[in-house]
XYZ file of C-alpha atoms in Angstrom:
662
model
C 269.544 85.222 158.409
C 268.050 85.237 162.167
C 270.735 83.373 164.572
C 267.697 81.617 166.517
C 267.350 79.546 163.366
C 270.980 78.229 163.866
C 270.194 76.201 166.827
C 270.394 72.403 166.721
C 267.646 69.785 166.296
C 266.182 68.708 169.602
C 264.358 65.565 170.178
C 260.693 65.478 168.851
C 258.650 65.442 172.003
C 257.169 69.035 171.128
C 253.320 68.469 173.057
C 255.121 68.209 176.378
C 254.314 71.567 178.682
C 256.928 72.704 180.386
C 255.651 74.342 183.617
C 256.117 78.017 184.576
C 259.486 79.819 184.004
C 260.343 83.161 185.520
C 261.671 85.925 183.253
C 264.445 87.093 185.461
C 268.259 86.605 185.693
C 270.404 85.986 189.131
C 274.343 86.896 188.729
C 274.816 84.118 191.039
C 276.727 80.906 189.447
C 276.126 79.282 192.613
C 272.873 78.989 193.232
C 269.420 79.499 191.615
C 267.908 82.107 193.129
C 264.016 82.343 192.754
C 262.241 84.856 190.595
C 262.164 88.778 191.218
C 258.188 89.231 190.823
C 259.006 92.698 190.603
C 260.967 92.273 187.575
C 259.118 89.713 185.785
C 256.300 92.151 186.296
C 257.977 94.860 184.570
C 259.036 93.101 181.692
C 258.355 95.623 178.387
C 257.115 98.365 180.469
C 258.452 100.462 178.020
C 256.834 98.573 174.750
C 255.952 101.182 171.728
C 252.261 100.808 170.730
C 252.143 98.756 168.045
C 251.978 101.180 165.457
C 253.548 101.303 162.087
C 256.883 103.230 162.084
C 256.996 106.356 160.063
C 260.914 106.585 160.075
C 264.155 104.973 161.008
C 264.519 106.707 164.796
C 260.523 104.948 165.471
C 262.348 101.868 163.526
C 265.057 102.214 166.248
C 263.112 101.940 168.810
C 260.810 98.928 167.781
C 264.049 97.171 167.128
C 265.308 98.005 170.351
C 262.188 97.054 172.341
C 262.042 93.895 170.529
C 265.719 92.565 171.510
C 264.643 93.679 175.092
C 261.949 91.210 174.911
C 263.820 88.891 173.319
C 267.063 89.132 175.605
C 264.638 88.551 178.901
C 263.285 85.327 176.983
C 266.880 84.028 176.562
C 267.664 84.858 180.272
C 264.402 82.624 181.141
C 265.482 80.053 179.309
C 269.578 80.166 180.548
C 267.659 80.227 184.532
C 265.216 77.108 183.650
C 267.421 75.297 181.720
C 269.950 75.525 185.032
C 267.356 73.960 187.041
C 264.061 72.705 185.267
C 262.660 72.838 189.045
C 262.455 76.177 189.328
C 259.539 76.401 186.823
C 257.515 74.525 189.424
C 257.117 77.276 191.409
C 254.471 78.948 189.475
C 252.101 75.875 190.342
C 252.297 76.718 194.014
C 249.523 79.055 195.049
C 250.794 82.139 196.429
C 248.626 83.166 199.232
C 247.621 86.800 200.552
C 250.821 86.357 202.927
C 249.918 90.414 204.084
C 246.801 89.410 205.595
C 247.993 86.124 207.834
C 248.614 86.331 211.206
C 252.204 85.451 212.656
C 250.950 81.823 213.654
C 249.456 81.167 210.002
C 252.751 82.484 208.372
C 254.517 79.872 210.176
C 252.209 77.333 209.237
C 251.912 78.212 205.507
C 255.876 78.456 205.679
C 256.381 74.626 207.366
C 253.455 73.270 204.520
C 255.969 74.803 201.640
C 259.214 72.827 203.172
C 257.404 70.030 203.722
C 255.465 69.366 200.126
C 257.333 71.199 197.424
C 260.708 71.334 195.997
C 262.943 73.887 197.607
C 264.121 75.225 194.708
C 260.563 76.297 193.887
C 259.619 78.133 197.087
C 261.951 80.954 197.578
C 260.148 83.811 196.322
C 257.385 82.515 198.711
C 259.424 82.102 201.939
C 261.028 85.361 201.189
C 257.715 87.176 201.120
C 256.300 85.043 204.136
C 259.793 85.741 206.212
C 259.039 89.987 205.174
C 255.388 89.803 206.132
C 256.279 88.200 209.615
C 259.694 90.375 210.255
C 257.397 93.194 209.727
C 254.643 92.135 212.293
C 257.112 90.852 214.680
C 259.224 94.513 214.606
C 256.078 96.277 214.729
C 255.457 94.424 217.899
C 259.183 94.636 219.310
C 258.891 98.247 218.650
C 256.132 98.161 220.883
C 257.269 96.744 223.516
C 260.479 98.142 223.114
C 258.545 101.737 224.053
C 256.911 99.990 226.590
C 259.799 98.922 228.453
C 261.574 102.470 228.269
C 258.525 104.178 229.342
C 258.314 102.134 232.705
C 261.880 103.724 233.496
C 263.946 100.947 231.525
C 267.370 100.630 230.186
C 267.304 100.540 226.736
C 270.408 98.516 226.606
C 269.002 95.953 228.961
C 265.516 95.561 226.194
C 265.642 92.002 225.410
C 262.128 90.703 223.529
C 261.380 87.574 221.745
C 258.689 85.309 222.231
C 258.009 81.277 221.480
C 256.258 82.053 218.411
C 259.539 84.249 216.990
C 261.683 80.987 218.247
C 259.459 78.816 216.332
C 259.872 80.451 213.190
C 263.580 80.986 213.082
C 263.804 77.323 213.609
C 261.331 76.609 210.780
C 263.404 79.384 208.460
C 266.359 77.466 209.597
C 265.380 73.862 208.434
C 264.521 75.708 204.994
C 267.866 77.049 204.683
C 269.728 74.172 205.648
C 267.449 71.881 203.033
C 268.227 74.532 200.128
C 271.520 75.038 200.762
C 272.287 71.138 200.973
C 270.155 71.168 197.086
C 272.265 73.548 195.619
C 275.801 72.087 196.992
C 274.564 69.145 194.935
C 273.689 70.712 192.293
C 276.563 73.011 191.714
C 278.473 69.650 191.380
C 276.085 68.326 188.685
C 275.975 71.600 186.795
C 279.897 71.471 186.551
C 279.874 67.741 185.188
C 277.186 68.817 182.549
C 279.054 71.219 181.667
C 282.002 69.209 180.858
C 280.130 66.641 179.108
C 278.441 69.563 176.706
C 282.127 70.933 175.897
C 283.371 67.250 175.104
C 280.430 66.875 172.739
C 281.455 70.349 170.985
C 284.658 69.201 170.404
C 283.020 65.792 168.901
C 281.129 67.780 166.854
C 284.013 69.968 165.588
C 285.870 66.476 164.476
C 282.896 65.602 162.110
C 284.447 68.341 159.453
C 287.358 65.871 159.166
C 286.504 62.493 159.745
C 287.115 59.815 157.555
C 284.191 58.213 157.002
C 281.327 57.981 154.585
C 278.263 60.795 154.775
C 275.919 58.538 156.189
C 278.012 57.568 158.770
C 278.899 60.869 159.902
C 275.196 61.658 159.421
C 274.418 59.219 162.007
C 277.188 60.520 164.150
C 275.421 63.782 163.871
C 272.451 62.424 165.125
C 274.169 60.527 168.215
C 275.930 64.174 169.400
C 272.499 65.588 169.204
C 270.830 63.161 171.235
C 273.596 63.003 174.072
C 273.405 66.586 173.932
C 270.018 66.995 174.627
C 270.115 64.452 178.002
C 273.500 66.277 178.999
C 271.598 67.495 181.640
C 271.769 71.597 182.986
C 275.320 73.778 182.951
C 275.523 77.053 184.861
C 273.047 79.702 183.432
C 276.505 81.839 183.263
C 277.978 79.805 180.846
C 274.264 78.670 178.865
C 274.194 81.317 176.486
C 278.079 80.927 175.762
C 277.977 76.980 175.230
C 274.627 77.132 173.315
C 276.036 79.621 170.686
C 279.320 77.521 170.393
C 277.413 74.230 170.013
C 274.764 76.194 167.278
C 278.370 77.378 165.167
C 279.343 74.220 164.623
C 276.108 73.033 164.167
C 275.483 75.654 161.118
C 278.947 74.757 160.112
C 278.106 71.013 159.614
C 274.982 71.850 158.015
C 277.004 74.225 155.520
C 279.336 70.576 155.630
C 275.956 68.502 154.632
C 275.337 70.607 151.507
C 277.218 67.775 149.540
C 274.153 65.690 150.552
C 271.218 67.886 150.418
C 268.695 64.925 151.225
C 269.738 64.718 154.438
C 269.620 68.603 154.961
C 265.877 69.353 153.350
C 265.182 66.841 155.731
C 265.885 68.266 158.605
C 265.038 71.645 157.404
C 261.481 70.352 156.612
C 260.898 68.865 160.273
C 262.298 72.150 161.499
C 259.989 74.285 159.409
C 256.656 71.893 160.473
C 257.947 72.270 164.310
C 258.438 76.153 163.828
C 254.862 76.172 162.509
C 253.195 74.643 165.205
C 254.531 76.607 167.724
C 253.437 80.075 165.795
C 250.431 78.322 166.048
C 250.332 77.949 169.212
C 251.570 80.873 169.939
C 248.848 82.392 167.886
C 246.087 80.739 170.295
C 248.106 82.294 173.538
C 247.832 85.830 171.874
C 244.082 85.313 172.420
C 244.405 83.588 176.015
C 242.463 85.882 179.100
C 245.205 83.958 181.523
C 247.903 86.463 180.541
C 250.372 84.876 183.368
C 249.771 81.708 181.824
C 249.832 82.672 178.180
C 253.602 84.446 179.581
C 254.526 81.238 181.021
C 253.852 78.866 177.868
C 255.384 81.235 175.570
C 258.300 80.972 177.459
C 257.956 77.320 176.694
C 257.608 77.924 173.006
C 260.966 79.952 172.890
C 262.794 77.017 174.698
C 261.407 74.907 172.308
C 262.432 77.258 169.462
C 265.800 77.398 170.795
C 266.603 74.542 171.966
C 264.829 71.574 170.659
C 264.845 72.653 166.245
C 267.616 73.297 164.522
C 267.295 75.700 161.463
C 265.313 75.936 158.219
C 265.501 76.849 154.513
C 266.801 80.144 154.200
C 264.216 81.510 152.501
C 261.511 80.681 155.614
C 264.224 81.737 158.058
C 263.462 85.849 158.529
C 259.342 85.096 157.649
C 258.743 82.662 160.477
C 261.105 84.427 163.148
C 259.314 87.886 162.120
C 255.973 86.422 162.727
C 256.788 84.724 165.981
C 258.699 87.890 167.858
C 255.437 89.737 166.688
C 253.199 87.355 168.490
C 255.782 87.221 171.248
C 255.359 91.393 171.250
C 251.383 90.826 171.713
C 251.636 88.423 174.105
C 253.762 90.997 176.262
C 251.287 93.666 175.741
C 248.172 91.482 176.775
C 250.383 90.737 179.857
C 251.330 94.419 180.665
C 247.552 95.495 179.982
C 246.666 92.923 182.533
C 249.479 94.759 184.770
C 247.945 97.942 184.093
C 244.473 97.049 185.463
C 246.431 95.273 188.509
C 247.497 98.670 189.354
C 244.523 100.314 189.332
C 243.365 97.733 192.098
C 246.320 98.170 193.786
C 246.135 102.352 193.805
C 242.248 101.714 195.109
C 244.017 99.229 198.112
C 246.270 102.110 198.806
C 243.205 104.755 199.270
C 241.723 101.852 201.856
C 245.357 102.017 203.332
C 246.286 105.318 203.600
C 242.528 106.467 205.470
C 243.096 103.564 207.862
C 246.638 105.531 208.578
C 244.834 108.699 208.712
C 242.151 107.112 210.977
C 245.153 105.567 213.606
C 246.590 109.419 213.594
C 242.958 110.719 214.262
C 242.625 108.357 217.504
C 246.070 109.045 218.523
C 245.164 112.870 218.498
C 242.188 112.798 220.298
C 242.886 113.203 224.493
C 241.745 110.507 226.779
C 242.177 110.454 230.656
C 240.939 107.149 231.713
C 241.664 103.616 231.593
C 238.594 102.541 230.040
C 238.953 105.371 227.172
C 242.620 104.211 226.268
C 240.927 100.455 226.510
C 238.230 101.350 223.549
C 241.358 103.125 221.631
C 243.200 100.020 221.622
C 240.214 97.651 220.671
C 240.141 100.131 217.856
C 243.452 100.637 216.823
C 243.838 96.810 216.682
C 240.727 96.870 214.296
C 242.142 99.344 211.893
C 245.707 97.084 212.422
C 244.073 94.316 210.848
C 241.883 95.801 208.226
C 245.256 97.681 206.974
C 246.841 94.057 206.447
C 243.432 92.941 204.876
C 243.367 95.281 202.477
C 245.728 94.129 199.927
C 248.663 95.004 197.899
C 249.407 98.455 197.089
C 252.169 99.599 194.122
C 255.343 98.483 194.687
C 256.998 102.399 194.213
C 254.898 103.168 197.601
C 254.849 100.272 199.332
C 257.553 100.769 201.752
C 256.493 104.411 202.145
C 253.333 103.118 203.123
C 254.267 100.649 205.389
C 256.590 103.323 207.136
C 253.644 105.886 207.586
C 251.443 102.523 209.163
C 254.362 102.045 211.674
C 254.382 105.743 212.129
C 250.958 106.022 213.080
C 251.120 102.909 215.238
C 254.461 104.294 217.405
C 252.846 107.394 217.734
C 250.029 106.031 219.279
C 251.971 103.632 221.429
C 253.892 106.703 222.906
C 250.716 108.237 223.991
C 249.533 105.550 225.302
C 252.802 104.630 227.235
C 252.930 107.911 228.626
C 248.989 107.517 229.688
C 249.836 104.483 231.223
C 253.230 105.711 233.250
C 251.433 108.282 235.117
C 248.372 106.069 235.939
C 251.562 103.654 237.001
C 252.268 105.912 239.747
C 249.373 106.085 241.261
C 249.160 102.347 240.746
C 251.936 102.193 243.346
C 250.143 103.855 245.600
C 247.451 102.183 245.370
C 249.410 99.334 246.023
C 250.831 100.535 249.401
C 247.659 101.403 250.735
C 246.038 97.430 249.962
C 249.649 96.379 251.628
C 248.786 98.275 254.859
C 245.507 96.660 254.659
C 246.915 93.490 254.417
C 249.025 93.782 257.503
C 245.919 94.807 259.800
C 244.138 91.749 258.371
C 247.015 89.392 259.064
C 247.719 91.099 262.176
C 244.180 90.579 263.212
C 243.352 86.881 261.802
C 244.044 84.934 264.850
C 241.902 87.734 267.524
C 239.570 86.111 269.536
C 237.576 89.164 270.413
C 235.430 88.911 267.670
C 233.198 91.475 268.873
C 235.440 94.145 268.199
C 237.314 92.530 265.664
C 234.841 91.674 263.063
C 233.812 95.095 262.850
C 237.575 96.119 262.096
C 237.576 93.400 259.375
C 234.682 94.294 257.451
C 236.148 98.044 257.425
C 239.291 97.187 255.946
C 237.248 94.876 253.076
C 235.034 97.728 251.713
C 238.096 99.967 252.152
C 240.248 97.672 249.757
C 237.448 97.941 246.849
C 237.224 101.980 247.375
C 241.362 101.872 246.348
C 241.968 101.662 242.544
C 244.226 99.237 240.353
C 247.745 98.088 241.441
C 250.478 97.198 238.986
C 249.352 93.886 237.011
C 252.246 91.690 238.467
C 251.345 92.351 241.737
C 247.734 92.249 241.733
C 246.991 88.561 241.905
C 249.936 88.094 244.466
C 248.479 90.807 246.956
C 244.945 90.207 246.734
C 245.420 86.282 247.556
C 247.265 87.539 251.023
C 244.721 89.769 251.910
C 241.834 87.040 251.000
C 243.653 84.641 253.021
C 244.158 86.524 256.289
C 240.210 87.379 255.953
C 239.236 84.290 255.459
C 241.009 82.875 258.053
C 239.476 84.917 260.548
C 235.656 84.423 259.163
C 236.247 80.582 258.931
C 236.785 80.669 262.750
C 233.688 82.750 263.130
C 231.675 80.384 261.264
C 233.470 77.548 262.655
C 232.589 78.897 266.603
C 229.098 79.819 265.009
C 228.532 76.343 264.065
C 229.370 74.878 267.112
C 227.332 77.273 268.820
C 224.222 76.473 266.724
C 224.692 73.263 267.651
C 224.019 74.094 271.585
C 221.093 76.431 270.595
C 219.707 73.643 268.707
C 220.072 71.197 271.691
C 218.672 73.773 273.842
C 215.491 74.916 272.007
C 214.576 71.037 271.978
C 215.099 70.975 275.894
C 212.901 74.345 276.316
C 210.334 72.359 274.222
C 210.362 69.661 276.470
C 210.534 72.182 279.585
C 207.163 73.655 278.123
C 205.381 70.093 278.372
C 206.373 69.750 281.781
C 205.359 73.088 282.993
C 201.778 72.616 281.448
C 201.330 69.751 283.599
C 202.621 71.623 286.837
C 199.760 72.115 289.490
C 200.050 74.255 292.338
C 199.682 73.483 295.813
C 197.407 76.387 296.961
C 200.235 77.531 299.332
C 201.471 81.371 297.884
C 204.710 81.396 299.396
C 205.636 77.831 298.033
C 203.961 77.924 295.077
C 206.077 81.384 294.130
C 209.138 79.824 294.993
C 207.958 76.976 292.438
C 207.473 78.838 289.937
C 211.242 81.093 290.898
C 212.883 77.824 290.382
C 210.790 77.095 287.075
C 212.142 80.202 285.527
C 215.509 79.538 286.654
C 215.523 76.145 285.145
C 214.610 77.834 282.144
C 217.208 80.513 282.230
C 219.927 77.785 283.175
C 219.350 75.931 279.472
C 220.369 78.977 277.249
C 219.745 80.648 273.930
C 217.928 78.787 271.206
C 217.990 79.637 267.652
C 217.221 83.203 266.381
C 214.376 81.891 264.253
C 213.052 79.781 267.102
C 212.984 82.973 269.263
C 208.810 82.796 269.872
C 209.090 79.959 272.150
C 209.803 82.863 274.989
C 206.056 83.924 274.218
C 204.995 80.464 274.565
C 206.476 80.060 278.236
C 205.731 83.550 279.069
C 202.240 82.641 278.311
C 202.256 79.714 281.169
C 204.142 82.022 283.668
C 201.400 84.296 283.396
C 198.802 81.661 283.679
C 200.585 80.440 286.867
C 201.515 83.960 288.216
C 197.648 84.647 287.862
C 196.717 81.609 290.015
C 198.651 83.117 292.884
C 196.621 86.381 292.755
C 199.727 88.595 292.464
C 199.772 91.894 291.297
C 201.259 92.549 287.268
C 204.252 94.664 288.963
C 205.142 92.008 290.983
C 204.805 89.175 288.131
C 207.194 91.497 286.047
C 209.845 91.901 288.421
C 209.847 87.839 289.468
C 210.815 87.476 285.721
C 213.172 90.332 285.558
C 215.161 88.958 288.207
C 216.418 86.380 286.434
C 217.418 88.624 283.469
C 219.162 90.881 286.184
C 221.246 87.949 287.280
C 221.893 86.795 283.677
C 223.402 90.299 283.375
C 225.070 90.362 286.207
C 226.923 86.847 285.600
C 227.629 88.503 282.363
C 229.808 91.183 283.601
C 229.454 93.263 280.250
C 229.357 96.683 280.928
C 227.960 97.359 277.654
C 225.183 94.897 278.187
C 224.112 96.914 281.045
C 224.104 100.440 279.222
C 222.283 98.819 276.713
C 219.769 97.269 279.009
C 219.557 100.754 280.991
C 219.474 102.600 277.768
C 216.626 100.472 276.726
C 214.741 101.229 280.022
C 215.159 104.683 280.051
C 213.600 104.860 276.161
C 210.565 102.831 277.342
C 210.460 105.021 280.550
C 210.197 108.161 278.233
C 207.685 106.266 275.904
C 205.326 105.640 278.562
C 205.464 109.083 279.915
C 204.528 110.417 276.528
C 201.355 107.774 276.491
C 200.751 109.190 279.506
C 200.563 113.226 278.361
C 198.625 112.511 275.169
C 196.062 110.671 277.087
C 195.725 113.278 279.929
C 195.523 115.919 276.571
C 192.623 113.954 275.404
C 190.658 113.972 278.657
C 190.339 117.720 278.213
C 188.200 117.109 274.988
C 185.844 115.488 277.644
C 186.026 117.795 280.463
C 182.553 118.836 279.852
C 181.456 115.238 279.703
C 179.999 113.363 282.786
C 182.207 110.968 284.786
C 180.268 107.887 283.716
C 181.084 108.702 279.884
C 182.431 104.996 278.662
C 185.131 107.192 276.261
C 186.125 108.962 279.555
C 186.036 106.050 281.964
C 187.918 104.210 278.834
C 190.839 107.152 278.602
C 191.056 107.291 282.692
C 191.394 103.472 282.660
C 194.423 103.272 280.061
C 196.300 106.195 282.052
C 196.314 104.282 284.754
C 197.403 101.380 283.002
C 200.133 103.041 281.817
C 201.043 104.936 285.249
C 201.100 100.800 286.495
C 204.038 100.163 283.656
C 205.439 103.426 284.345
C 206.410 102.011 288.023
C 207.355 98.656 286.796
C 209.830 100.211 284.458
C 211.131 102.526 286.914
C 211.768 99.587 289.318
C 213.394 97.931 286.943
C 215.693 100.551 286.133
C 216.220 101.122 290.313
C 216.996 96.900 290.368
C 219.508 97.321 286.878
C 221.784 100.441 288.771
C 221.871 98.621 291.961
C 223.878 95.771 290.160
């Protein structure tokens, strides 16, 4: 006789669907651990093929396999019975935590703690914790290597981030909430255990009760009802307590043979309900959602064990064997599903292996420039994201794959850090060069000698651009110092120029008025007096000062009027030019600027040389007309130009002599 039929009768609410139950056992009696997914997914991995056994040895293997399956079912029922809320974890979506960023993992953890029962999310939380720590540890190792590469001492290294602190805080909230729940649950489990032990003692006493059979049967039904409502007990006591209860229930049914009517009614009820369970198990064997079928199968085993009592002896073995065969079929369906999942995981493994090899190839390629390394960093980051999004790999190679990935990333980072360590040496040299330029800029920012300081300031600005990168932590600071010094100097220049522009604009307006007044000037006819008047007018014009550069044409307008006035005096061009030049000489003399005088001398010498060249060219041209008559128009024109240039040459020579006399 199967022991699975020696069970007490339970309530008749057989249509209620218990939510998911994970098949795993926790050895701790003090808290309900979340199910181990790997253990669950490997249920019945050694199940033999569904073939008829041909000898005693094969029969023994089949029986052993069936016993293993049933033992897993019993363990699942024991776990779920300790805390019915644990079954709810199957309805909580398990997302692809591997592909999430650290920020997304924190958000998901916070939502689970807020919206779900704390006893139902342990598996989700631990997977989130594992993925977060993997990502943070990868970042931690990279920062540590960079710290050491920069010359830091390992004992001084410390690294944390706001994201890490935020995760620790949220995870601490989860632990506090979970611990509080299990402390309360432990008290309830012990109280419920005592209730059930008291009910067993009460059940044992029915065999010696001094009452009629009807009263005794009703008393038995009362014990059953109170048993069903007694609540969860510690899982490590579950099977012992249930077996004890089943034993005394069976004794009571043996005692009840004195009244077959009561016993047969119970047997019939239990048989009807167990046949319904077998019918539902038959449907589950065809279910395509194998995980759903597996979870509901655990529910059916719980109902079979807890809710229903024994059936007549002739039905006990047949119905149990039928139910066991269906259980095995559902397990085999699920294992087939897992085998297909393993194929997907194998493909994911191939993808991740290719990514790891790509990282190794990139790390192995030599690079000698900052831009090359920046491109490599982008490529590695893209491969890193692809690795996390590639999906799960077989559990037996998961740790190995993760280690290979971390190693490849670490090797790349070491090469990168070695490059930037050498680069930083150059950056410190560049820093010293830029600090020297800053000192020059700050020493000269208040200099009033704009003519000599401005070229210097422009040169150091140009030199600054030619110097390479400096350490990042110094870059903004030194640039601000340099920019502030340069801006201070050029702002001073601009302020003076703005003031000068105002004066030049005012001078332009005055010169316009001066020209208008000069147009109305009428000479007296006395050459000496008129010459004095013109000279006074020229002096007044020079006294007005400079005009804006884009208004320089007003000088030409003024010179045209002067030429007309000089023309009325019958003065030669040479005399006129020299009179005009006297004013310029006075201006140069008043400036006391040696460089301006040298520039003027160089200008005049250049003009003298140009006129000499023109005269020589014209005299050479006359050689082509040596046989021509003197009254030839072309000959006359060339001679006229030569005379004009000779006169101009005399004027420039005279100007140079006057300039030398200063």
